Coordinates of C-alpha atoms and ligand atoms in Angstrom, one line a residue:
Chain A
M1 CA 40.7 22.1 12.7
G2 CA 42.6 20.1 15.4
E3 CA 42.0 16.5 16.4
E4 CA 40.6 17.7 19.8
K5 CA 37.7 19.6 18.2
R6 CA 36.8 16.7 15.9
D7 CA 36.7 14.3 18.9
S8 CA 34.2 16.3 20.7
G9 CA 32.1 17.1 17.6
P10 CA 29.0 15.3 16.4
L11 CA 29.5 11.8 14.9
S12 CA 27.6 10.1 12.1
I13 CA 27.0 6.5 10.9
T14 CA 27.0 5.2 7.3
Y15 CA 24.2 3.1 6.0
M16 CA 25.5 0.8 3.3
A17 CA 22.7 -1.9 3.0
D18 CA 21.3 -2.6 -0.5
M19 CA 17.6 -2.0 -0.8
P20 CA 16.8 -3.8 -4.1
Y21 CA 13.3 -4.0 -5.7
D22 CA 11.8 -6.2 -8.4
Y23 CA 9.2 -3.9 -9.9
H24 CA 6.2 -5.5 -11.6
A25 CA 5.8 -3.8 -15.0
G26 CA 2.1 -4.4 -14.9
F27 CA -0.2 -5.5 -17.8
Y28 CA 0.1 -2.4 -19.9
Y29 CA 3.9 -1.8 -19.7
S30 CA 4.4 -5.5 -20.2
R31 CA 2.6 -5.4 -23.5
F32 CA 4.6 -2.3 -24.5
L33 CA 7.9 -4.0 -23.7
K34 CA 7.0 -7.2 -25.5
E35 CA 6.2 -5.3 -28.7
L36 CA 9.6 -3.5 -28.5
K37 CA 11.4 -6.8 -27.9
D38 CA 9.6 -9.1 -30.2
N39 CA 8.6 -6.8 -33.1
K40 CA 10.6 -3.5 -32.8
R41 CA 7.2 -1.7 -32.6
I42 CA 6.3 1.1 -30.3
Y43 CA 2.8 0.7 -28.9
G44 CA 0.4 3.1 -27.2
V45 CA -3.1 2.8 -26.0
K46 CA -6.2 4.7 -27.3
C47 CA -8.9 6.2 -25.1
P48 CA -12.3 5.0 -26.3
R49 CA -13.9 8.3 -25.3
C50 CA -11.6 11.1 -26.3
G51 CA -9.4 9.2 -28.8
K52 CA -6.1 10.3 -27.2
V53 CA -3.2 8.0 -27.7
Y54 CA -0.9 7.5 -24.7
V55 CA 2.7 6.2 -25.0
P56 CA 3.7 4.1 -23.1
P57 CA 0.2 2.5 -22.7
R58 CA -1.5 2.6 -19.3
I59 CA -4.9 1.6 -17.9
V60 CA -6.8 4.8 -17.5
C61 CA -7.3 8.0 -19.5
R62 CA -6.2 11.0 -17.5
D63 CA -9.0 13.1 -18.9
C64 CA -11.9 10.7 -19.1
F65 CA -11.2 8.3 -16.3
V66 CA -12.2 5.3 -18.5
T67 CA -10.4 2.0 -19.0
M68 CA -8.4 2.0 -22.2
E69 CA -8.0 -1.4 -24.0
E70 CA -7.2 -0.6 -27.6
F71 CA -3.5 -0.9 -28.2
V72 CA -2.3 1.0 -31.2
E73 CA 1.1 1.1 -32.9
V74 CA 2.6 4.6 -33.1
G75 CA 5.5 5.8 -35.3
N76 CA 9.2 5.1 -34.7
E77 CA 9.8 8.7 -35.7
G78 CA 8.8 11.9 -34.0
T79 CA 9.5 15.4 -33.1
L80 CA 12.1 16.5 -30.5
L81 CA 10.3 18.9 -28.1
A82 CA 13.1 19.4 -25.5
F83 CA 16.5 18.1 -24.7
T84 CA 19.3 18.5 -22.2
V85 CA 22.9 17.4 -22.4
T86 CA 23.6 16.1 -19.0
N87 CA 27.1 16.4 -17.6
F88 CA 26.9 14.9 -14.1
P89 CA 27.5 11.2 -13.3
Y90 CA 24.5 8.9 -12.8
T91 CA 24.1 5.2 -12.3
D92 CA 22.1 3.1 -14.8
T93 CA 19.8 1.5 -12.2
T94 CA 19.0 -1.6 -14.2
R95 CA 22.6 -2.5 -14.7
G96 CA 24.2 -0.9 -11.7
E97 CA 26.9 0.8 -13.8
P98 CA 27.7 4.4 -14.2
K99 CA 26.3 6.0 -17.3
K100 CA 28.7 7.5 -19.8
I101 CA 28.6 11.3 -19.6
P102 CA 27.7 13.5 -21.3
Y103 CA 24.5 12.1 -22.5
T104 CA 21.5 13.8 -24.0
A105 CA 18.1 13.3 -22.4
A106 CA 15.3 13.9 -25.0
Y107 CA 11.6 14.7 -24.7
I108 CA 9.9 13.4 -27.9
K109 CA 6.4 13.4 -29.4
L110 CA 6.2 10.3 -31.5
D111 CA 4.0 10.5 -34.6
G112 CA 0.5 9.3 -33.8
S113 CA 0.9 9.8 -30.0
D114 CA -0.7 12.5 -27.9
S115 CA 1.7 12.1 -25.0
N116 CA 5.5 12.6 -25.0
I117 CA 8.2 10.1 -24.2
V118 CA 11.6 10.4 -22.7
H119 CA 14.7 8.7 -24.1
C120 CA 18.2 9.6 -25.1
L121 CA 19.6 11.2 -28.3
D122 CA 23.0 10.1 -29.6
E123 CA 24.1 13.7 -30.3
T124 CA 25.8 15.4 -27.3
D125 CA 26.9 18.6 -29.0
E126 CA 24.1 21.0 -28.1
K127 CA 25.0 23.3 -31.0
K128 CA 23.9 20.5 -33.3
I129 CA 20.5 19.9 -31.6
K130 CA 17.4 22.1 -31.9
A131 CA 13.9 21.6 -30.5
G132 CA 11.6 20.8 -33.3
M133 CA 14.0 18.5 -35.1
R134 CA 12.8 15.2 -36.4
V135 CA 14.2 12.1 -34.7
R136 CA 14.0 8.3 -35.2
A137 CA 14.3 5.3 -32.8
V138 CA 17.3 3.0 -33.3
F139 CA 16.6 -0.5 -31.9
S140 CA 19.2 -2.8 -30.5
D141 CA 19.9 -6.0 -32.3
T142 CA 19.7 -8.0 -29.0
R143 CA 16.5 -7.0 -27.2
T144 CA 15.7 -8.0 -23.7
G145 CA 12.4 -6.3 -22.8
D146 CA 14.1 -3.2 -21.4
Y147 CA 12.9 0.1 -22.8
F148 CA 16.3 1.9 -22.5
H149 CA 18.1 -1.0 -24.1
D150 CA 15.7 -2.3 -26.7
I151 CA 15.5 1.2 -28.1
D152 CA 19.2 1.9 -28.0
H153 CA 18.7 5.6 -28.7
F154 CA 17.1 8.2 -30.9
E155 CA 19.0 9.7 -33.8
I156 CA 18.4 13.0 -35.6
I157 CA 16.9 12.5 -39.1
Q158 CA 19.2 14.5 -41.4
Chain B
M1 CA -21.8 11.3 15.7
D2 CA -23.6 10.7 12.4
E3 CA -21.6 13.1 10.4
V4 CA -19.4 11.0 8.2
A5 CA -20.6 7.9 6.4
I6 CA -18.7 5.2 4.5
I7 CA -20.6 4.7 1.3
G8 CA -18.3 2.6 -0.9
V9 CA -15.6 0.0 -0.4
A10 CA -13.5 -2.2 -2.6
Q11 CA -10.6 -4.5 -2.3
T12 CA -8.4 -6.5 -4.7
R13 CA -7.8 -10.1 -4.0
Y14 CA -4.6 -10.2 -2.0
Q15 CA -1.7 -12.3 -3.4
R16 CA 2.0 -12.5 -3.6
D17 CA 3.5 -11.2 -6.9
N18 CA 0.3 -9.6 -8.2
P19 CA 1.5 -8.8 -11.8
A20 CA -0.5 -5.6 -11.9
S21 CA 1.3 -2.3 -11.5
H22 CA 0.7 0.1 -8.6
A23 CA -1.5 2.2 -10.8
E24 CA -3.4 -0.8 -12.2
M25 CA -4.2 -2.0 -8.7
A26 CA -5.2 1.4 -7.5
Y27 CA -7.4 1.9 -10.5
E28 CA -9.2 -1.4 -9.9
V29 CA -10.2 -0.5 -6.4
T30 CA -11.1 3.1 -7.3
R31 CA -13.4 1.9 -10.1
K32 CA -15.0 -0.8 -7.9
A33 CA -15.5 1.5 -4.9
L34 CA -17.2 4.0 -7.2
E35 CA -19.4 1.3 -8.5
D36 CA -20.1 0.1 -5.0
A37 CA -21.2 3.6 -4.0
G38 CA -23.1 4.2 -7.2
L39 CA -21.0 7.2 -8.0
T40 CA -18.8 8.4 -10.8
I41 CA -15.3 10.0 -10.5
D42 CA -16.9 13.4 -10.9
D43 CA -18.7 13.0 -7.6
I44 CA -15.4 12.7 -5.7
D45 CA -14.3 16.2 -4.5
N46 CA -11.0 15.2 -2.8
T47 CA -8.8 12.2 -2.4
V48 CA -6.4 10.7 0.1
T49 CA -3.8 8.1 -1.0
V50 CA -1.9 5.9 1.4
C51 CA 1.5 5.1 -0.1
N52 CA 4.9 4.6 1.5
D53 CA 8.2 5.4 -0.3
F54 CA 10.2 2.5 1.1
W55 CA 7.6 -0.1 0.4
D56 CA 6.9 1.3 -3.0
G57 CA 10.5 1.8 -3.9
R58 CA 10.2 5.3 -5.2
T59 CA 10.3 8.9 -3.9
I60 CA 7.0 10.6 -3.3
S61 CA 5.4 7.3 -4.3
C62 CA 1.8 8.6 -4.0
M63 CA 2.4 10.5 -7.3
T64 CA 2.5 7.1 -9.1
I65 CA -1.3 6.6 -8.7
T66 CA -2.5 10.1 -9.3
E67 CA -4.5 9.4 -12.5
A68 CA -5.5 5.9 -11.4
T69 CA -7.3 7.4 -8.4
G70 CA -8.7 10.4 -10.3
S71 CA -6.5 12.5 -7.9
H72 CA -5.2 14.9 -10.6
K73 CA -8.4 17.0 -10.8
V74 CA -9.1 17.4 -7.1
P75 CA -7.3 18.3 -3.8
T76 CA -5.2 15.3 -2.9
T77 CA -2.7 14.4 -0.3
N78 CA -0.9 11.3 1.0
V79 CA -0.7 9.5 4.3
E80 CA 2.4 7.5 4.6
G81 CA 1.3 5.3 7.5
D82 CA -1.4 2.6 7.8
G83 CA -4.6 2.9 5.8
T84 CA -6.7 3.6 8.9
Y85 CA -4.8 6.9 9.1
G86 CA -5.8 7.6 5.5
A87 CA -9.4 7.1 6.5
L88 CA -8.8 9.4 9.5
M89 CA -7.5 12.1 7.2
G90 CA -10.4 11.6 4.8
A91 CA -12.9 12.0 7.7
M92 CA -11.1 15.1 8.9
R93 CA -11.4 16.6 5.4
L94 CA -15.1 16.1 5.4
L95 CA -15.5 17.4 9.0
S96 CA -13.6 20.5 7.9
G97 CA -16.6 21.5 5.9
L98 CA -14.6 22.0 2.8
H99 CA -15.5 18.7 1.1
E100 CA -18.4 16.4 0.7
V101 CA -17.1 13.1 -0.8
T102 CA -13.6 11.7 -0.1
L103 CA -12.0 8.8 -1.8
V104 CA -9.3 7.0 0.2
V105 CA -7.0 4.5 -1.7
A106 CA -4.3 2.4 0.0
Q107 CA -2.1 0.0 -1.8
S108 CA 1.1 -2.0 -1.4
K109 CA 3.2 -4.3 -3.5
V110 CA 5.1 -5.9 -0.7
S111 CA 6.6 -8.6 -2.9
E112 CA 8.5 -6.0 -5.0
G113 CA 10.9 -5.2 -2.1
I114 CA 12.6 -7.1 0.7
P115 CA 10.5 -6.7 3.8
A116 CA 13.4 -7.5 6.2
V117 CA 15.5 -4.7 4.6
I118 CA 12.6 -2.2 4.5
T119 CA 11.4 -2.9 8.0
N120 CA 15.0 -2.8 9.3
A121 CA 15.1 0.8 8.0
M122 CA 12.3 1.9 10.4
F123 CA 14.8 1.6 13.3
D124 CA 17.1 4.3 14.6
P125 CA 20.1 4.1 12.2
V126 CA 22.7 5.0 14.9
Y127 CA 21.5 2.8 17.8
E128 CA 19.0 0.0 16.9
R129 CA 19.3 -0.7 13.2
S130 CA 22.7 -2.4 12.9
L131 CA 21.6 -5.1 15.3
G132 CA 19.6 -6.4 12.4
L133 CA 16.2 -5.7 13.9
D134 CA 13.2 -6.0 11.5
A135 CA 9.5 -6.5 11.9
I136 CA 9.9 -10.2 12.7
N137 CA 12.6 -10.3 15.4
S138 CA 11.5 -7.0 17.0
S139 CA 8.0 -8.6 17.3
A140 CA 9.7 -11.8 18.7
L141 CA 11.1 -9.6 21.5
Q142 CA 7.6 -8.2 22.1
M143 CA 6.0 -11.7 22.0
R144 CA 8.6 -13.0 24.5
R145 CA 8.1 -10.1 26.8
Y146 CA 4.3 -10.4 26.6
M147 CA 4.4 -14.2 27.3
S148 CA 6.8 -13.9 30.2
K149 CA 5.1 -11.0 31.8
Y150 CA 1.6 -12.4 31.6
G151 CA 2.0 -16.1 31.3
I152 CA 0.7 -16.3 27.8
T153 CA 1.6 -19.5 26.0
E154 CA 2.8 -20.2 22.5
E155 CA -0.2 -22.5 22.1
Q156 CA -2.6 -19.6 22.9
C157 CA -0.9 -17.5 20.2
A158 CA -1.0 -20.4 17.8
K159 CA -4.8 -20.6 18.3
V160 CA -5.1 -17.1 16.8
S161 CA -3.4 -18.3 13.7
V162 CA -5.6 -21.4 13.4
K163 CA -8.7 -19.3 13.9
N164 CA -7.9 -16.6 11.4
H165 CA -6.5 -18.8 8.6
K166 CA -9.7 -20.8 8.9
N167 CA -11.9 -17.7 8.8
A168 CA -10.0 -16.7 5.6
K169 CA -11.5 -19.7 3.9
S170 CA -14.7 -17.7 3.8
N171 CA -13.1 -14.5 2.4
P172 CA -12.6 -14.4 -1.3
Y173 CA -10.0 -11.6 -1.0
A174 CA -7.8 -13.4 1.5
H175 CA -4.3 -14.5 0.5
M176 CA -3.8 -17.4 2.9
P177 CA -6.9 -19.5 3.7
L178 CA -5.6 -22.5 5.6
D179 CA -6.8 -25.5 7.5
I180 CA -4.2 -25.8 10.2
T181 CA -3.9 -27.0 13.7
V182 CA -2.2 -25.6 16.8
D183 CA 0.4 -28.3 16.3
D184 CA 1.1 -27.2 12.7
V185 CA 1.8 -23.7 14.0
L186 CA 4.0 -24.9 16.8
K187 CA 5.9 -27.2 14.5
S188 CA 6.3 -24.6 11.7
R189 CA 9.8 -23.2 11.0
V190 CA 11.2 -21.1 13.7
L191 CA 12.1 -17.6 12.3
A192 CA 13.0 -15.8 15.5
D193 CA 12.1 -17.7 18.6
P194 CA 9.3 -17.7 19.7
I195 CA 7.9 -16.6 16.3
K196 CA 7.3 -19.5 13.9
L197 CA 6.4 -19.1 10.2
L198 CA 2.7 -19.7 11.0
D199 CA 2.7 -16.9 13.6
T200 CA 3.5 -14.4 10.8
S201 CA 1.5 -12.7 8.1
P202 CA 2.2 -13.3 4.4
V203 CA 3.9 -11.1 1.9
S204 CA 0.9 -9.7 0.0
D205 CA 0.2 -7.3 -2.8
G206 CA -3.1 -5.6 -2.9
A207 CA -5.2 -2.4 -2.7
C208 CA -8.2 -1.2 -0.8
A209 CA -10.4 1.9 -1.4
I210 CA -13.2 3.4 0.6
I211 CA -15.5 6.4 -0.2
M212 CA -16.8 8.6 2.6
A213 CA -19.4 11.3 2.5
V214 CA -20.8 14.0 4.7
D215 CA -24.2 13.4 6.3
E216 CA -26.3 15.4 3.8
V217 CA -25.0 13.5 0.9
A218 CA -25.1 10.1 2.6
K219 CA -28.7 10.5 3.9
K220 CA -29.9 11.8 0.5
R221 CA -28.5 9.0 -1.5
Y222 CA -28.4 5.9 0.7
S223 CA -31.2 4.4 2.9
K224 CA -29.0 3.0 5.6
P225 CA -25.4 4.1 5.3
V226 CA -22.6 2.9 7.6
W227 CA -21.6 5.8 9.9
I228 CA -18.3 6.5 11.6
R229 CA -19.3 6.7 15.2
G230 CA -15.9 7.2 16.8
I231 CA -12.2 7.5 15.9
G232 CA -9.3 7.5 18.3
H233 CA -5.6 7.3 17.6
C234 CA -2.4 7.5 19.7
A235 CA 1.3 6.6 19.4
D236 CA 3.8 5.3 22.0
A237 CA 7.5 6.1 22.2
Y238 CA 9.8 5.4 19.2
H239 CA 12.5 3.4 20.9
L240 CA 11.6 -0.1 21.9
G241 CA 13.4 0.4 25.2
D242 CA 11.3 3.4 26.1
R243 CA 8.1 1.5 26.4
D244 CA 7.3 -1.8 28.1
L245 CA 6.8 -4.1 25.0
A246 CA 4.2 -6.1 26.9
E247 CA 2.0 -3.1 27.4
V248 CA -0.5 -1.5 25.1
D249 CA -0.8 2.0 26.5
A250 CA -1.2 3.7 23.1
L251 CA -4.0 1.4 22.1
V252 CA -5.8 1.8 25.4
S253 CA -5.7 5.6 24.8
A254 CA -6.8 5.3 21.2
A255 CA -9.7 2.9 22.1
R256 CA -10.8 5.1 25.0
R257 CA -11.0 8.1 22.6
A258 CA -12.9 6.2 20.0
Y259 CA -15.3 4.7 22.6
S260 CA -15.9 8.0 24.2
M261 CA -16.8 9.6 20.8
A262 CA -19.0 6.6 19.9
G263 CA -20.7 6.6 23.4
I264 CA -19.5 3.0 24.0
Q265 CA -19.3 2.1 27.7
D266 CA -19.0 -1.7 27.6
P267 CA -17.1 -2.6 24.4
V268 CA -17.6 -6.4 24.7
R269 CA -21.3 -6.1 25.0
E270 CA -21.8 -3.2 22.5
I271 CA -19.4 -4.2 19.7
D272 CA -20.6 -7.1 17.5
V273 CA -17.5 -7.7 15.4
A274 CA -13.9 -6.5 15.3
E275 CA -11.3 -6.4 12.6
V276 CA -7.8 -5.8 14.1
Y277 CA -4.3 -5.6 12.8
D278 CA -2.9 -9.0 13.7
A279 CA 0.5 -8.8 11.8
F280 CA 1.6 -11.6 14.2
S281 CA -0.5 -14.1 16.0
Y282 CA 0.3 -12.8 19.5
M283 CA -0.7 -9.3 18.5
E284 CA -4.4 -10.2 18.3
L285 CA -4.2 -11.2 22.0
M286 CA -2.5 -8.0 23.0
W287 CA -4.9 -5.9 21.0
M288 CA -7.9 -7.6 22.6
E289 CA -6.5 -6.4 25.9
G290 CA -5.8 -2.9 24.6
L291 CA -9.2 -2.6 23.2
G292 CA -10.7 -3.5 26.6
F293 CA -12.3 -6.7 25.3
C294 CA -10.6 -8.4 28.3
G295 CA -8.3 -7.4 31.2
R296 CA -4.5 -7.1 31.0
G297 CA -2.9 -10.5 30.6
E298 CA -6.3 -12.1 29.8
G299 CA -5.8 -12.3 26.0
G300 CA -4.8 -15.9 26.3
A301 CA -7.8 -16.9 28.3
M302 CA -10.0 -15.1 25.9
I303 CA -8.9 -17.1 22.8
D304 CA -9.1 -20.3 24.9
S305 CA -12.8 -19.5 25.7
G306 CA -13.6 -19.3 22.0
M307 CA -15.3 -15.9 22.5
T308 CA -13.5 -14.4 19.5
G309 CA -14.3 -17.3 17.1
M310 CA -17.0 -17.0 14.5
N311 CA -19.6 -18.4 16.9
G312 CA -18.4 -16.5 19.9
A313 CA -19.9 -13.4 21.5
L314 CA -17.4 -11.1 19.8
P315 CA -15.9 -12.6 16.6
V316 CA -12.5 -11.1 15.8
N317 CA -11.1 -11.0 12.3
P318 CA -13.9 -12.9 10.5
S319 CA -12.0 -11.9 7.3
G320 CA -9.0 -13.9 8.4
G321 CA -7.3 -10.7 9.5
V322 CA -3.8 -9.5 8.6
L323 CA -2.4 -13.0 9.3
S324 CA -4.3 -14.1 6.1
A325 CA -3.4 -11.1 3.9
H326 CA -0.8 -8.4 4.7
P327 CA -0.7 -5.7 2.0
V328 CA 1.1 -3.3 4.4
Q329 CA -0.3 0.1 3.6
A330 CA -3.7 -1.3 2.7
A331 CA -4.1 -3.7 5.6
G332 CA -5.7 -1.3 8.0
L333 CA -8.0 0.1 5.4
A334 CA -9.1 -3.4 4.6
R335 CA -10.1 -3.8 8.2
I336 CA -12.5 -0.8 7.7
A337 CA -13.8 -2.2 4.4
E338 CA -14.5 -5.6 6.1
A339 CA -16.2 -3.9 9.0
V340 CA -18.4 -2.0 6.5
L341 CA -19.4 -5.2 4.7
Q342 CA -20.3 -6.8 8.1
L343 CA -22.6 -3.8 9.0
R344 CA -24.2 -4.0 5.6
G345 CA -24.9 -7.7 6.1
K346 CA -22.9 -8.3 2.9
A347 CA -20.0 -10.2 4.3
D348 CA -21.3 -13.5 2.7
A349 CA -19.9 -16.6 4.3
R350 CA -17.9 -14.6 6.9
Q351 CA -21.0 -12.6 8.0
V352 CA -21.5 -12.1 11.7
E353 CA -25.3 -12.3 12.0
G354 CA -27.0 -9.1 13.0
A355 CA -23.9 -7.0 13.4
T356 CA -24.8 -3.3 14.0
V357 CA -21.6 -2.0 15.7
A358 CA -18.1 -2.9 14.3
L359 CA -14.6 -2.0 15.3
A360 CA -11.7 -1.6 12.9
H361 CA -8.1 -1.1 14.0
G362 CA -4.8 -0.3 12.3
I363 CA -1.2 0.0 13.6
E364 CA 2.0 1.6 12.4
G365 CA 5.6 1.5 13.5
A366 CA 7.5 -1.3 15.2
C367 CA 5.6 -3.5 17.6
G368 CA 2.4 -1.5 17.3
Q369 CA 3.9 1.9 18.2
G370 CA 0.9 3.7 16.9
H371 CA -2.8 2.6 16.9
C372 CA -5.9 4.0 15.1
V373 CA -9.3 2.7 16.1
F374 CA -12.6 3.2 14.2
V375 CA -16.0 2.4 15.6
L376 CA -18.6 2.0 12.9
G377 CA -22.3 1.6 13.2
R378 CA -25.5 1.4 11.3
Ligands
ZN1 ZN1 -10.0 10.0 -22.8

């Protein structure tokens, strides 16, 4: 394509402004993050009507539309229901740094929970991972109240 | 038309940095609106949320409050503009004949983002945005144009701020109840001349919900429901330069449609109380004109006369208005909720005695590009 054609073609303009946010975690996530940070415990909340336990905790039961107030500890271990080894680059939005690739996103049912969480698994060889495997949370030594940092990763229980 | 009634309303208290999450706020007003209407979530057969991705800082942000509003079991959709348009969508759902009871929930956590950055992003990225226009300095252009075209003074604009912040002292939901003088407003920090800090509305987090029902349901369950008598909406041109910023053509058109539907001929005599979207002090004066409460350029004289004060013939913003709490997406819906409280006679210390017809107004876009007007009656 010659210069001439580009000059007469449509132009564009780049938008480079930062659009930062300071998200309020809310009362329920705050309790969840505090327990991770201070006690290395994973907390859910239990519906007073149907008894379902949701992790992370939130205010209302999806099925019963009632306020949930009973915080309950769930297991640090659970069952891997799904996983994907991700190979494209992605920015860690809390730190603003690129994540190391590949990394394994995991979909886990913790023991004692009726909902499933997402986190990462430290195994990136998909041949070594199977849905249904048992996994365990590995906590960071220095915890800051950040879910993806305070639980550093999940590991496969051999 | 007595076809759609508003049977439940609820608001959070508006504040900066409300520590509740979006879902926690939305759940609070959903629960309270149901309680107010004497209904359970099973009575709601459809919902409308009012969420905006830029303000909420997430894509398809309405999905954040699905469970909190009971929206995952019924037809739901989102309106991205002001809360009054959410109410409009809700009323249309009922008038379609497909639904009987609509829940509308609007919420904003303005303190999570940076309003100057977010409102800058409403402008044309190629042509207007890089100038650094945002809600405040674009409104300063509008205020200047309005003042110079019609001889409105900064003092007259300041009077709106004094009146509304004082009214807010009687509203437990208001964010900024203040005892201030015209001098305080004039001497407050200049943000973008002629707009001073006290001409602007605060950064507020909060939520508002209303529940609407078709006439059979409303008449069966409630002795004297508040009816939607008329709705009108209209938008002006996108680019600031393509409209005269001193003019209010879109509002004139929206009001005319709402009045015509409601059978209102003489708005000043027939309307008892108005809640309008005063994002900046001068806007209330312009909106008075657009709503036909006075002639063009007479907004200043109208505030001077005291007519829009609590003891005037047509009190405007007894709640304190948007100047006293500005949870962006919820701000227009809060005008409707306040109008409903007035018509029920349940507005407590901010009650306008004997109000039977009320007007609620919302805007969207830069400098009031779009307007939505509700006339409610009992
Ligand atoms: Zn339940």
